[in-house]
Short mmCIF file of C-alpha atoms in Angstrom, two decimals:
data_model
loop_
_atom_site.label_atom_id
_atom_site.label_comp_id
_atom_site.label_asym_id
_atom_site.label_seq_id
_atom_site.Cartn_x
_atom_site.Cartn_y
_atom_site.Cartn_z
CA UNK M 1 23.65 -112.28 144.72
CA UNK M 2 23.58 -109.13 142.60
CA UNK M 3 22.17 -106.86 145.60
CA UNK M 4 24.81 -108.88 148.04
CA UNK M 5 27.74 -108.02 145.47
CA UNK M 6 26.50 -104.34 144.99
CA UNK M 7 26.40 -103.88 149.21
CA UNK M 8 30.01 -105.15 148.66
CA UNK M 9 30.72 -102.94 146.13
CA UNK M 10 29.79 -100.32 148.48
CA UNK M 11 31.26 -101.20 151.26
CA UNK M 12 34.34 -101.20 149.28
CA UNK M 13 34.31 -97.75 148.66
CA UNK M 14 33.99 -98.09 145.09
CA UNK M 15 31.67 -96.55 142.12
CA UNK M 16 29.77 -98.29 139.73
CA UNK M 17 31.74 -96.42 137.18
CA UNK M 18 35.01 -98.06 139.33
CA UNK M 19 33.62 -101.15 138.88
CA UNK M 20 32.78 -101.08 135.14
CA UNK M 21 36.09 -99.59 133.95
CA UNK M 22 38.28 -102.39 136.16
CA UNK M 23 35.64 -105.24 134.15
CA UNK M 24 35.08 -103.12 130.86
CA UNK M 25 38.08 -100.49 130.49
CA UNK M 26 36.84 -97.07 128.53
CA UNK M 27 39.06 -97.00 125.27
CA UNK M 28 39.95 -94.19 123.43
CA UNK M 29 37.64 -92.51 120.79
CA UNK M 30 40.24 -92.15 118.35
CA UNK M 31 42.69 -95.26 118.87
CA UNK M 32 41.07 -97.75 120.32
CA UNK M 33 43.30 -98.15 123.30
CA UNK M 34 42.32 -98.18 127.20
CA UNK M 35 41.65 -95.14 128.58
CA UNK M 36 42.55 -94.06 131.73
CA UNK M 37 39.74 -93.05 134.12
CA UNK M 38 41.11 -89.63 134.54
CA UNK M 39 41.82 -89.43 130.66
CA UNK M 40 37.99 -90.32 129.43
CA UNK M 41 37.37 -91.01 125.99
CA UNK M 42 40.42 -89.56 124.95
CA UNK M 43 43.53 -91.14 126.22
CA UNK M 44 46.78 -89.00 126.81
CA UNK M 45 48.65 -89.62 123.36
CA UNK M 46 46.38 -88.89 121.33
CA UNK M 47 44.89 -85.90 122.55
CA UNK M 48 48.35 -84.54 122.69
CA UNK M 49 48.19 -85.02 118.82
CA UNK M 50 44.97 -83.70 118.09
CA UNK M 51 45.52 -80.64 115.79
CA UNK M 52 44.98 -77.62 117.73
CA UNK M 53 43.11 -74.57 116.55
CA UNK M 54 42.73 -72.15 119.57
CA UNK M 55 40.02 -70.45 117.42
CA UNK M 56 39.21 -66.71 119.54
CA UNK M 57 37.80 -63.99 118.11
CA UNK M 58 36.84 -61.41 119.34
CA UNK M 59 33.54 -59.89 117.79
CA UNK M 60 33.36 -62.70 115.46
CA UNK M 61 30.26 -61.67 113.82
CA UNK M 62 27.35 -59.36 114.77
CA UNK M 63 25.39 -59.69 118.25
CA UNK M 64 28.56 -62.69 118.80
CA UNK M 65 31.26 -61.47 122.24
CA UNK M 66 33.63 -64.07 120.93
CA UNK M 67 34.31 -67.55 119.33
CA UNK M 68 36.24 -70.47 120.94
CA UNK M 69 36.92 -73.65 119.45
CA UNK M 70 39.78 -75.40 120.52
CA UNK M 71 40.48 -78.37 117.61
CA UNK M 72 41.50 -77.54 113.76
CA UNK M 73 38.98 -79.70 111.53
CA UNK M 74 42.10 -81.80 110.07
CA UNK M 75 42.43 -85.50 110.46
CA UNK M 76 41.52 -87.18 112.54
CA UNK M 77 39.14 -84.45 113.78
CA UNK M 78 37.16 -84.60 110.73
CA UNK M 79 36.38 -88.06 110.14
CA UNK M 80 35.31 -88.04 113.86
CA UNK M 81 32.89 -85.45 113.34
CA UNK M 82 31.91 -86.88 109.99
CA UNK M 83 31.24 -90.66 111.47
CA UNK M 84 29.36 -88.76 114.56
CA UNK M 85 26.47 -87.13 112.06
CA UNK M 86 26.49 -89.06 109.17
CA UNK M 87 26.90 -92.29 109.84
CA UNK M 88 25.50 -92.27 113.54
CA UNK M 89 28.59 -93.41 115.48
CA UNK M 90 26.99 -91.57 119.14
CA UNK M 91 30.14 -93.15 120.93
CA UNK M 92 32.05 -89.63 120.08
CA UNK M 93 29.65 -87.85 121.58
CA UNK M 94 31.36 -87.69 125.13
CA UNK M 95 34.93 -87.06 123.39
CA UNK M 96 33.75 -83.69 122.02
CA UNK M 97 31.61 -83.03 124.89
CA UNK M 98 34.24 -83.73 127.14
CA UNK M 99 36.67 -81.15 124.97
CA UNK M 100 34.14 -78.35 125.24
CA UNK M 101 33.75 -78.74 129.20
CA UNK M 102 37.59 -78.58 129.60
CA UNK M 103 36.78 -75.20 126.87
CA UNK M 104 34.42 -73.88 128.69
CA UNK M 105 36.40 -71.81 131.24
CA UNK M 106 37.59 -69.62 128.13
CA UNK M 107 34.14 -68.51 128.37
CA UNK M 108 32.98 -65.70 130.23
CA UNK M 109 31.60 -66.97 133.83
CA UNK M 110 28.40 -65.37 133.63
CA UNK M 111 26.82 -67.65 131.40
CA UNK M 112 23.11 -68.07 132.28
CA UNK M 113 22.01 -71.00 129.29
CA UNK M 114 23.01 -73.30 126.26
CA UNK M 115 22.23 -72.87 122.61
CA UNK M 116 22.46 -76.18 120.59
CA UNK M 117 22.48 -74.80 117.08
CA UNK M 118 18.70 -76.73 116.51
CA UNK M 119 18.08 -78.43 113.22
CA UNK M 120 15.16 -78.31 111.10
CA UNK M 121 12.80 -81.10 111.80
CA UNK M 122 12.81 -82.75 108.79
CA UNK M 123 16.61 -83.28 109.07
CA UNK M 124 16.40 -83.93 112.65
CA UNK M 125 13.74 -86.86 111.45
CA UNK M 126 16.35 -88.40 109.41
CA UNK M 127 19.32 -88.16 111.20
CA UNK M 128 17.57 -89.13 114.05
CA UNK M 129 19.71 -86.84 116.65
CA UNK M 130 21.27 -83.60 116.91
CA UNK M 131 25.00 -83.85 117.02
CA UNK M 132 25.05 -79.99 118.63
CA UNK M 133 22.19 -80.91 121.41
CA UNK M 134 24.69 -84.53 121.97
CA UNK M 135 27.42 -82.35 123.08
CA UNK M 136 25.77 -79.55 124.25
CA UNK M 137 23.74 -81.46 127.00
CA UNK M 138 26.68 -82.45 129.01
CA UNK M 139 28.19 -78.74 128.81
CA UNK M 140 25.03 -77.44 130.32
CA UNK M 141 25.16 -79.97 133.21
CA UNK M 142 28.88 -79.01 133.92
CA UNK M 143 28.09 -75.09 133.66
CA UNK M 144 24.38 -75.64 135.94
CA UNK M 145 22.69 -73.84 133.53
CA UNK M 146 19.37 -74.90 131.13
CA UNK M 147 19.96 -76.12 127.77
CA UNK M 148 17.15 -74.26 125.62
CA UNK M 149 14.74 -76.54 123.87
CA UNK M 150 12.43 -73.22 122.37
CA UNK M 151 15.15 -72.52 119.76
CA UNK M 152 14.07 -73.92 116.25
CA UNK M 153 15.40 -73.72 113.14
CA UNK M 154 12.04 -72.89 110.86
CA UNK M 155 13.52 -73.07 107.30
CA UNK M 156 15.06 -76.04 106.16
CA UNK M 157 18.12 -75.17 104.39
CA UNK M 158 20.29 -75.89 101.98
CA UNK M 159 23.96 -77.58 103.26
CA UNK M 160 26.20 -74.47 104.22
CA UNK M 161 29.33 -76.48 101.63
CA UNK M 162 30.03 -75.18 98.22
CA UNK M 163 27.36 -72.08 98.66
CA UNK M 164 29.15 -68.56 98.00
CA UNK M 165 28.99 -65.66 100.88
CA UNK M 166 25.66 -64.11 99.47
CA UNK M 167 24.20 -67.77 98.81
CA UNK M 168 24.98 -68.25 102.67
CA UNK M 169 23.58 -65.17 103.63
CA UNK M 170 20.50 -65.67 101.85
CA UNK M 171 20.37 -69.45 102.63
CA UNK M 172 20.15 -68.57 106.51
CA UNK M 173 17.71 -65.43 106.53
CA UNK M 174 15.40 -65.95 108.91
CA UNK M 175 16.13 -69.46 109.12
CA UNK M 176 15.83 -69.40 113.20
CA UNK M 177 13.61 -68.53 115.78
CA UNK M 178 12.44 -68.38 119.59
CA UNK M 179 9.29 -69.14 121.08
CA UNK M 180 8.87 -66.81 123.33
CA UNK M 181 11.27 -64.34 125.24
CA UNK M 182 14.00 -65.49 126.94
CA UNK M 183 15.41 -64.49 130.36
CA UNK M 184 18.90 -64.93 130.35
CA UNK M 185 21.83 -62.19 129.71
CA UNK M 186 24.74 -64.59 127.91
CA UNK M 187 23.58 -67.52 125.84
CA UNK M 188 26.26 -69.62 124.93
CA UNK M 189 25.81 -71.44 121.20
CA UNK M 190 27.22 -74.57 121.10
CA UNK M 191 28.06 -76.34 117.76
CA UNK M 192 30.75 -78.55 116.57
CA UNK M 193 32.24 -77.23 113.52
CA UNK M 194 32.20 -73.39 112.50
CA UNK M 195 33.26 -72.68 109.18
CA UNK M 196 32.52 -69.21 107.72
CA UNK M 197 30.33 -68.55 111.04
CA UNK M 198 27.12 -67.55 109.23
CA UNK M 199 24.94 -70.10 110.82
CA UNK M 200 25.96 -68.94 114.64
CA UNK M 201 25.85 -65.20 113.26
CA UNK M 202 22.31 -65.86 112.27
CA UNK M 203 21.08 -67.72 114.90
CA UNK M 204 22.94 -65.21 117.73
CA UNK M 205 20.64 -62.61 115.82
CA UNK M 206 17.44 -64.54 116.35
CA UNK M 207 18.31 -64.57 120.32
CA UNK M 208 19.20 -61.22 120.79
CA UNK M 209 15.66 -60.32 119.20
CA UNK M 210 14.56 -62.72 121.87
CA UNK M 211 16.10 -60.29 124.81
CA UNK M 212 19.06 -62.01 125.11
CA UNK M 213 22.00 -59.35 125.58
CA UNK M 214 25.45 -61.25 124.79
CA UNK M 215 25.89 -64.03 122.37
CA UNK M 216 29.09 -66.31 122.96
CA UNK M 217 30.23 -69.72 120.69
CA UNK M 218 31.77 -72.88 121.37
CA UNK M 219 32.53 -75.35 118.45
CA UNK M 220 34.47 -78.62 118.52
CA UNK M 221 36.26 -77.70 115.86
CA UNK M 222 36.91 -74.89 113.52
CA UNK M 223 37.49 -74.98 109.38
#
């Protein structure tokens, strides 16, 4: 029956994901309401009101072309991205994925590969994902390029909150590395929240001593 319904199904001219949005309708990340198709995980009012950051800079730090984030890390922003990490709620996974593919063509076109900002495996144990490599998978499908998987982060640090500038500085020192050399010209580093921009500054470092040439960002959110 399942086989016969599915040869009707296409037949029909529809898509599994057709089919499972007219049974199951996708509902909105942030309010709970059904979400068009076409709208994702983020339906049309409230994206409108998410708070907008339009983060771009221009030499942002050293070895780093420029810095794009396109949400502020207000409400509800922030207790999305808090609930994603800390408390394991994956569904928001494809909202902020989703935000940095529509991003992405602020980016230079001659992207060759994705950076998820790695964590340490100790924290990586606990948490028991990445949130970076959850949204940074997606953006790598939509751009064709490889999403790195020889970029580690070899110290565990401390949390980045309530250190000063130097503590910062010294927290991240040689905190990343690559195994090997890597091929590509413009690495993109894909996070989701940049605050004073340390961590991307010092990982962008630890792939330019890798060969790479240009060092772009793209964050969820910026603080």
């Amino acid at each position: 029956m399942l086989a016969a319904n599915g040869r009707d199904v296409h037949r029909a001219g529809m898509s599994l994901q057709a089919v499972i949005d007219a049974v199951m309708p996708r509902r909105c990340v942030f309010c709970g309401v059904p979400a068009l198709p076409a709208e994702g995980a983020i339906c049309a009012a409230c994206r409108d009101d998410l708070p907008r950051a339009e983060r771009r800079t221009a030499g942002a730090g050293p070895g780093i072309e420029r810095v794009i984030a396109p949400l502020a890390y207000e409400f509800p922003v922030d207790a999305a991205i808090k609930a994603f990490k800390f408390r394991r709620r994956l569904y928001y996974a494809p909202a902020m994925a989703q935000l940095l593919c529509e991003t992405v063509s602020s980016v230079a076109a001659d992207v060759d590969a994705v950076a998820p900002v790695p964590l340490h495996w100790r924290r990586l144990w606990w948490r028991g994902f990445n949130q970076a490599q959850e949204i940074a998978g997606p953006l790598a499908r939509e751009l064709g390029v490889p999403l790195l998987g020889n970029v580690v982060r070899c110290r565990a640090t401390r949390p980045q909150p309530g250190l000063t500038a130097a503590q910062r500085g010294r927290n991240l020192r040689g905190a990343f590395a690559v195994r090997g050399r890597l091929p590509h010209r413009h690495v993109l580093i894909v996070d989701d929240v940049i605050t004073t921009g340390m961590t991307v500054t010092s990982l962008a470092a630890a792939l330019r001593r890798a060969g790479v040439e240009r060092v772009s960002v793209l964050a969820v959110a910026t603080a």
